[in-house]
PDB file of C-alpha atoms in Angstrom:
ATOM      1  CA  UNK O  21     -42.180  -5.177  36.287  1.00 46.00           C
ATOM      2  CA  UNK O  22     -39.029  -6.960  37.449  1.00 68.00           C
ATOM      3  CA  UNK O  23     -35.733  -5.161  37.841  1.00 74.00           C
ATOM      4  CA  UNK O  24     -34.893  -1.472  37.554  1.00 80.00           C
ATOM      5  CA  UNK O  25     -36.834   0.847  35.259  1.00 79.00           C
ATOM      6  CA  UNK O  26     -34.992   3.177  32.877  1.00 77.00           C
ATOM      7  CA  UNK O  27     -36.549   5.753  30.534  1.00 74.00           C
ATOM      8  CA  UNK O  28     -34.124   4.728  27.808  1.00 76.00           C
ATOM      9  CA  UNK O  29     -31.342   2.186  27.443  1.00 79.00           C
ATOM     10  CA  UNK O  30     -28.956   2.412  24.499  1.00 80.00           C
ATOM     11  CA  UNK O  31     -27.715  -0.792  22.869  1.00 83.00           C
ATOM     12  CA  UNK O  32     -24.753  -0.495  20.525  1.00 81.00           C
ATOM     13  CA  UNK O  33     -22.180  -2.797  18.961  1.00 84.00           C
ATOM     14  CA  UNK O  34     -19.592  -2.322  21.707  1.00 86.00           C
ATOM     15  CA  UNK O  35     -21.335  -5.142  23.600  1.00 87.00           C
ATOM     16  CA  UNK O  36     -23.425  -8.023  22.340  1.00 89.00           C
ATOM     17  CA  UNK O  37     -26.995  -8.568  23.574  1.00 86.00           C
ATOM     18  CA  UNK O  38     -25.902 -11.175  26.121  1.00 85.00           C
ATOM     19  CA  UNK O  39     -23.453  -8.693  27.658  1.00 88.00           C
ATOM     20  CA  UNK O  40     -26.093  -5.950  27.782  1.00 87.00           C
ATOM     21  CA  UNK O  41     -28.497  -8.264  29.610  1.00 88.00           C
ATOM     22  CA  UNK O  42     -25.689  -9.044  32.042  1.00 86.00           C
ATOM     23  CA  UNK O  43     -25.197  -5.332  32.735  1.00 84.00           C
ATOM     24  CA  UNK O  44     -28.922  -4.898  33.380  1.00 86.00           C
ATOM     25  CA  UNK O  45     -28.822  -7.869  35.755  1.00 87.00           C
ATOM     26  CA  UNK O  46     -25.951  -6.264  37.675  1.00 84.00           C
ATOM     27  CA  UNK O  47     -27.939  -3.042  38.099  1.00 85.00           C
ATOM     28  CA  UNK O  48     -30.852  -4.989  39.600  1.00 85.00           C
ATOM     29  CA  UNK O  49     -28.722  -7.459  41.593  1.00 83.00           C
ATOM     30  CA  UNK O  50     -30.359 -10.257  39.607  1.00 86.00           C
ATOM     31  CA  UNK O  51     -28.992 -13.623  38.599  1.00 85.00           C
ATOM     32  CA  UNK O  52     -28.594 -14.056  34.874  1.00 86.00           C
ATOM     33  CA  UNK O  53     -27.785 -17.303  33.103  1.00 84.00           C
ATOM     34  CA  UNK O  54     -28.815 -19.754  30.424  1.00 83.00           C
ATOM     35  CA  UNK O  55     -29.757 -23.316  31.271  1.00 80.00           C
ATOM     36  CA  UNK O  56     -28.871 -26.550  29.501  1.00 78.00           C
ATOM     37  CA  UNK O  57     -32.223 -26.422  27.678  1.00 84.00           C
ATOM     38  CA  UNK O  58     -31.388 -22.948  26.249  1.00 86.00           C
ATOM     39  CA  UNK O  59     -33.726 -21.053  28.584  1.00 88.00           C
ATOM     40  CA  UNK O  60     -32.609 -17.557  29.573  1.00 87.00           C
ATOM     41  CA  UNK O  61     -33.163 -16.642  33.238  1.00 86.00           C
ATOM     42  CA  UNK O  62     -33.166 -13.048  34.503  1.00 87.00           C
ATOM     43  CA  UNK O  63     -34.521 -12.791  38.046  1.00 86.00           C
ATOM     44  CA  UNK O  64     -33.840 -12.397  41.739  1.00 84.00           C
ATOM     45  CA  UNK O  65     -31.968 -15.249  43.346  1.00 82.00           C
ATOM     46  CA  UNK O  66     -34.215 -17.841  44.966  1.00 81.00           C
ATOM     47  CA  UNK O  67     -33.057 -20.892  46.868  1.00 81.00           C
ATOM     48  CA  UNK O  68     -33.580 -24.174  45.085  1.00 76.00           C
ATOM     49  CA  UNK O  69     -33.391 -27.740  46.347  1.00 75.00           C
ATOM     50  CA  UNK O  70     -29.839 -27.929  47.603  1.00 86.00           C
ATOM     51  CA  UNK O  71     -27.168 -30.456  46.758  1.00 93.00           C
ATOM     52  CA  UNK O  72     -25.187 -31.702  49.760  1.00 93.00           C
ATOM     53  CA  UNK O  73     -21.480 -32.266  49.111  1.00 94.00           C
ATOM     54  CA  UNK O  74     -19.005 -33.667  51.615  1.00 93.00           C
ATOM     55  CA  UNK O  75     -15.340 -32.742  51.657  1.00 90.00           C
ATOM     56  CA  UNK O  76     -13.217 -35.850  51.371  1.00 88.00           C
ATOM     57  CA  UNK O  77     -15.819 -37.942  49.580  1.00 91.00           C
ATOM     58  CA  UNK O  78     -17.705 -35.837  47.014  1.00 95.00           C
ATOM     59  CA  UNK O  79     -15.233 -32.927  47.016  1.00 94.00           C
ATOM     60  CA  UNK O  80     -11.710 -33.540  45.745  1.00 93.00           C
ATOM     61  CA  UNK O  81     -10.308 -30.006  46.117  1.00 93.00           C
ATOM     62  CA  UNK O  82     -11.421 -26.588  47.364  1.00 91.00           C
ATOM     63  CA  UNK O  83      -9.952 -23.325  46.054  1.00 92.00           C
ATOM     64  CA  UNK O  84     -10.922 -19.958  47.530  1.00 87.00           C
ATOM     65  CA  UNK O  85     -10.467 -16.457  46.113  1.00 84.00           C
ATOM     66  CA  UNK O  86     -10.883 -13.854  48.835  1.00 77.00           C
ATOM     67  CA  UNK O  87     -11.404 -10.124  48.443  1.00 69.00           C
ATOM     68  CA  UNK O  88      -9.164  -8.873  51.246  1.00 62.00           C
ATOM     69  CA  UNK O  89      -9.999  -5.181  50.847  1.00 60.00           C
ATOM     70  CA  UNK O  90     -13.740  -4.649  50.446  1.00 67.00           C
ATOM     71  CA  UNK O  91     -14.920  -1.193  49.432  1.00 74.00           C
ATOM     72  CA  UNK O  92     -16.408   0.622  52.401  1.00 72.00           C
ATOM     73  CA  UNK O  93     -18.180   3.075  50.088  1.00 77.00           C
ATOM     74  CA  UNK O  94     -19.645   2.648  46.612  1.00 76.00           C
ATOM     75  CA  UNK O  95     -20.739   5.734  44.655  1.00 78.00           C
ATOM     76  CA  UNK O  96     -22.835   5.632  41.480  1.00 80.00           C
ATOM     77  CA  UNK O  97     -23.149   8.789  39.382  1.00 74.00           C
ATOM     78  CA  UNK O  98     -26.156   8.907  37.094  1.00 77.00           C
ATOM     79  CA  UNK O  99     -26.941  11.127  34.116  1.00 72.00           C
ATOM     80  CA  UNK O 100     -29.117  14.009  35.284  1.00 62.00           C
ATOM     81  CA  UNK O 101     -32.196  14.732  33.127  1.00 55.00           C
ATOM     82  CA  UNK O 102     -32.701  18.126  31.520  1.00 53.00           C
ATOM     83  CA  UNK O 103     -35.963  18.634  33.401  1.00 49.00           C
ATOM     84  CA  UNK O 104     -37.323  17.832  36.844  1.00 47.00           C
ATOM     85  CA  UNK O 105     -39.363  14.822  35.697  1.00 51.00           C
ATOM     86  CA  UNK O 106     -36.650  12.392  36.779  1.00 50.00           C
ATOM     87  CA  UNK O 107     -36.527   9.146  34.879  1.00 52.00           C
ATOM     88  CA  UNK O 108     -39.362  10.247  32.587  1.00 54.00           C
ATOM     89  CA  UNK O 109     -36.856  12.322  30.607  1.00 54.00           C
ATOM     90  CA  UNK O 110     -33.602  11.417  28.947  1.00 53.00           C
ATOM     91  CA  UNK O 111     -32.115  14.562  27.431  1.00 54.00           C
ATOM     92  CA  UNK O 112     -28.391  15.159  27.721  1.00 50.00           C
ATOM     93  CA  UNK O 113     -28.408  18.572  29.409  1.00 51.00           C
ATOM     94  CA  UNK O 114     -28.226  18.475  33.201  1.00 50.00           C
ATOM     95  CA  UNK O 115     -30.319  20.127  35.903  1.00 56.00           C
ATOM     96  CA  UNK O 116     -28.945  18.504  39.044  1.00 61.00           C
ATOM     97  CA  UNK O 117     -26.465  15.864  40.126  1.00 63.00           C
ATOM     98  CA  UNK O 118     -27.793  12.329  40.534  1.00 69.00           C
ATOM     99  CA  UNK O 119     -25.607  10.368  42.958  1.00 70.00           C
ATOM    100  CA  UNK O 120     -26.179   7.206  44.967  1.00 69.00           C
ATOM    101  CA  UNK O 121     -23.874   6.144  47.810  1.00 74.00           C
ATOM    102  CA  UNK O 122     -23.777   2.798  49.595  1.00 73.00           C
ATOM    103  CA  UNK O 123     -21.646   2.464  52.736  1.00 68.00           C
ATOM    104  CA  UNK O 124     -21.140  -0.840  54.518  1.00 63.00           C
ATOM    105  CA  UNK O 125     -19.147  -2.215  57.410  1.00 57.00           C
ATOM    106  CA  UNK O 126     -17.384  -5.566  57.129  1.00 52.00           C
ATOM    107  CA  UNK O 127     -16.255  -7.480  60.187  1.00 51.00           C
ATOM    108  CA  UNK O 128     -13.974 -10.455  60.716  1.00 53.00           C
ATOM    109  CA  UNK O 129     -14.729 -11.450  64.268  1.00 52.00           C
ATOM    110  CA  UNK O 130     -14.526  -8.146  66.155  1.00 52.00           C
ATOM    111  CA  UNK O 131     -12.194  -6.531  63.627  1.00 53.00           C
ATOM    112  CA  UNK O 132     -13.491  -3.936  61.181  1.00 56.00           C
ATOM    113  CA  UNK O 133     -12.048  -4.835  57.765  1.00 49.00           C
ATOM    114  CA  UNK O 134     -14.065  -2.325  55.745  1.00 53.00           C
ATOM    115  CA  UNK O 135     -11.947  -0.956  52.940  1.00 56.00           C
ATOM    116  CA  UNK O 136     -10.802   2.650  53.030  1.00 62.00           C
ATOM    117  CA  UNK O 137     -11.261   3.007  49.277  1.00 72.00           C
ATOM    118  CA  UNK O 138     -14.334   4.203  47.409  1.00 78.00           C
ATOM    119  CA  UNK O 139     -15.559   2.417  44.300  1.00 76.00           C
ATOM    120  CA  UNK O 140     -17.050   4.978  41.892  1.00 80.00           C
ATOM    121  CA  UNK O 141     -18.896   4.300  38.653  1.00 78.00           C
ATOM    122  CA  UNK O 142     -20.727   6.441  36.088  1.00 76.00           C
ATOM    123  CA  UNK O 143     -24.021   4.996  34.836  1.00 79.00           C
ATOM    124  CA  UNK O 144     -25.719   7.080  32.163  1.00 73.00           C
ATOM    125  CA  UNK O 145     -28.861   4.926  32.171  1.00 76.00           C
ATOM    126  CA  UNK O 146     -29.771   6.136  35.673  1.00 78.00           C
ATOM    127  CA  UNK O 147     -31.781   9.376  35.758  1.00 74.00           C
ATOM    128  CA  UNK O 148     -33.331   9.764  39.220  1.00 74.00           C
ATOM    129  CA  UNK O 149     -32.400   9.562  42.899  1.00 75.00           C
ATOM    130  CA  UNK O 150     -34.486   6.473  43.733  1.00 78.00           C
ATOM    131  CA  UNK O 151     -32.956   4.400  40.952  1.00 78.00           C
ATOM    132  CA  UNK O 152     -29.403   5.565  41.606  1.00 78.00           C
ATOM    133  CA  UNK O 153     -29.746   4.641  45.292  1.00 78.00           C
ATOM    134  CA  UNK O 154     -30.965   1.147  44.399  1.00 79.00           C
ATOM    135  CA  UNK O 155     -28.265   0.674  41.761  1.00 80.00           C
ATOM    136  CA  UNK O 156     -25.553   1.732  44.223  1.00 80.00           C
ATOM    137  CA  UNK O 157     -26.708  -1.030  46.592  1.00 78.00           C
ATOM    138  CA  UNK O 158     -26.627  -3.556  43.745  1.00 77.00           C
ATOM    139  CA  UNK O 159     -23.140  -2.468  42.687  1.00 76.00           C
ATOM    140  CA  UNK O 160     -21.950  -2.639  46.295  1.00 76.00           C
ATOM    141  CA  UNK O 161     -23.252  -6.195  46.623  1.00 74.00           C
ATOM    142  CA  UNK O 162     -21.386  -7.188  43.463  1.00 72.00           C
ATOM    143  CA  UNK O 163     -18.001  -5.560  44.095  1.00 71.00           C
ATOM    144  CA  UNK O 164     -17.943  -6.557  47.764  1.00 72.00           C
ATOM    145  CA  UNK O 165     -18.472 -10.250  47.251  1.00 69.00           C
ATOM    146  CA  UNK O 166     -15.695 -11.271  49.557  1.00 68.00           C
ATOM    147  CA  UNK O 167     -15.247 -14.915  48.653  1.00 79.00           C
ATOM    148  CA  UNK O 168     -15.465 -17.046  45.536  1.00 85.00           C
ATOM    149  CA  UNK O 169     -15.237 -20.791  46.093  1.00 90.00           C
ATOM    150  CA  UNK O 170     -14.263 -23.298  43.404  1.00 94.00           C
ATOM    151  CA  UNK O 171     -14.918 -26.964  44.083  1.00 94.00           C
ATOM    152  CA  UNK O 172     -13.455 -29.852  42.141  1.00 95.00           C
ATOM    153  CA  UNK O 173     -15.849 -32.714  42.753  1.00 95.00           C
ATOM    154  CA  UNK O 174     -16.582 -36.226  41.611  1.00 95.00           C
ATOM    155  CA  UNK O 175     -18.578 -35.630  38.433  1.00 95.00           C
ATOM    156  CA  UNK O 176     -22.228 -34.789  39.045  1.00 94.00           C
ATOM    157  CA  UNK O 177     -24.338 -33.828  36.003  1.00 93.00           C
ATOM    158  CA  UNK O 178     -27.276 -32.870  38.245  1.00 92.00           C
ATOM    159  CA  UNK O 179     -25.592 -29.679  39.482  1.00 93.00           C
ATOM    160  CA  UNK O 180     -26.519 -26.640  37.399  1.00 89.00           C
ATOM    161  CA  UNK O 181     -25.951 -22.890  37.475  1.00 88.00           C
ATOM    162  CA  UNK O 182     -28.003 -21.153  40.201  1.00 88.00           C
ATOM    163  CA  UNK O 183     -28.429 -24.349  42.222  1.00 91.00           C
ATOM    164  CA  UNK O 184     -27.907 -24.224  45.979  1.00 91.00           C
ATOM    165  CA  UNK O 185     -25.111 -26.201  47.605  1.00 91.00           C
ATOM    166  CA  UNK O 186     -24.411 -27.153  51.179  1.00 90.00           C
ATOM    167  CA  UNK O 187     -20.846 -28.227  51.890  1.00 90.00           C
ATOM    168  CA  UNK O 188     -20.179 -30.471  54.883  1.00 89.00           C
ATOM    169  CA  UNK O 189     -16.971 -31.471  56.719  1.00 85.00           C
ATOM    170  CA  UNK O 190     -15.498 -27.992  56.300  1.00 79.00           C
ATOM    171  CA  UNK O 191     -13.434 -27.823  59.490  1.00 76.00           C
ATOM    172  CA  UNK O 192     -10.640 -25.311  59.035  1.00 70.00           C
ATOM    173  CA  UNK O 193     -11.831 -23.707  55.800  1.00 72.00           C
ATOM    174  CA  UNK O 194     -13.759 -20.860  57.444  1.00 71.00           C
ATOM    175  CA  UNK O 195     -16.458 -19.984  54.932  1.00 75.00           C
ATOM    176  CA  UNK O 196     -20.225 -20.177  54.801  1.00 76.00           C
ATOM    177  CA  UNK O 197     -21.186 -23.741  53.784  1.00 83.00           C
ATOM    178  CA  UNK O 198     -24.319 -22.482  51.996  1.00 87.00           C
ATOM    179  CA  UNK O 199     -23.351 -21.586  48.435  1.00 90.00           C
ATOM    180  CA  UNK O 200     -24.914 -20.567  45.128  1.00 89.00           C
ATOM    181  CA  UNK O 201     -23.537 -22.089  41.940  1.00 91.00           C
ATOM    182  CA  UNK O 202     -22.419 -19.517  39.357  1.00 87.00           C
ATOM    183  CA  UNK O 203     -20.560 -21.749  36.908  1.00 90.00           C
ATOM    184  CA  UNK O 204     -20.229 -25.473  36.179  1.00 93.00           C
ATOM    185  CA  UNK O 205     -17.746 -27.252  33.923  1.00 93.00           C
ATOM    186  CA  UNK O 206     -17.658 -31.014  33.391  1.00 95.00           C
ATOM    187  CA  UNK O 207     -14.554 -32.951  32.356  1.00 95.00           C
ATOM    188  CA  UNK O 208     -13.896 -36.526  31.303  1.00 95.00           C
ATOM    189  CA  UNK O 209     -10.325 -37.772  30.923  1.00 93.00           C
ATOM    190  CA  UNK O 210      -8.229 -40.905  31.355  1.00 93.00           C
ATOM    191  CA  UNK O 211      -6.476 -39.693  34.518  1.00 91.00           C
ATOM    192  CA  UNK O 212      -9.258 -38.265  36.704  1.00 91.00           C
ATOM    193  CA  UNK O 213     -12.288 -39.829  35.079  1.00 94.00           C
ATOM    194  CA  UNK O 214     -15.486 -37.766  35.261  1.00 96.00           C
ATOM    195  CA  UNK O 215     -15.079 -34.603  37.358  1.00 97.00           C
ATOM    196  CA  UNK O 216     -16.933 -31.308  37.717  1.00 96.00           C
ATOM    197  CA  UNK O 217     -15.529 -27.854  38.483  1.00 97.00           C
ATOM    198  CA  UNK O 218     -18.188 -25.886  40.369  1.00 95.00           C
ATOM    199  CA  UNK O 219     -17.717 -22.162  41.036  1.00 93.00           C
ATOM    200  CA  UNK O 220     -19.816 -20.672  43.839  1.00 90.00           C
ATOM    201  CA  UNK O 221     -20.504 -17.558  45.880  1.00 88.00           C
ATOM    202  CA  UNK O 222     -21.482 -17.485  49.522  1.00 83.00           C
ATOM    203  CA  UNK O 223     -25.256 -17.455  49.579  1.00 79.00           C
ATOM    204  CA  UNK O 224     -25.769 -14.689  52.131  1.00 58.00           C
ATOM    205  CA  UNK O 225     -23.862 -12.210  49.939  1.00 45.00           C
ATOM    206  CA  UNK O 226     -26.276 -12.326  46.982  1.00 46.00           C
TER     207      UNK O 226
END
């Protein structure tokens, strides 16, 4: 079975189904999106045939959003089961604390830029130590994504969510040229003509 396994997962009207699926994807460090043909994808990221874009010809503008203070430690607190059967039970009384901790070091050149802060989250769907450890790694990967790149390009309808991009002629920008597409918007107007706004994450941080 793909993704994390939970003995029970409660769905209520505080979130719609799409949002709940997104939360499950975050716990498993999966990509989650719908395609132009209305297919829902929920899976691990896999490289696809990449699009090559060149700054100055295909790319009109590059915007970068950088996380300057990554979290050195991420702690996930699960809901302890009432018995010792781990995730096979889901009562509300507790027997022991279920905690997962992920600690990472982030370097810029030789400088350690790991954040001094801890990111802590309570996740009541997690009931055992193995799952909470895996979820803490997934949460750490999500909150420590250090760079989001937005490209304004000459319109290209072939680029879709979860495609792979390689950006060339990047002298001076200082980010990984291998990117994964997380969002695409297409525009057509009298001033700029057909353009696409492509939002990406650095591929090695998935």
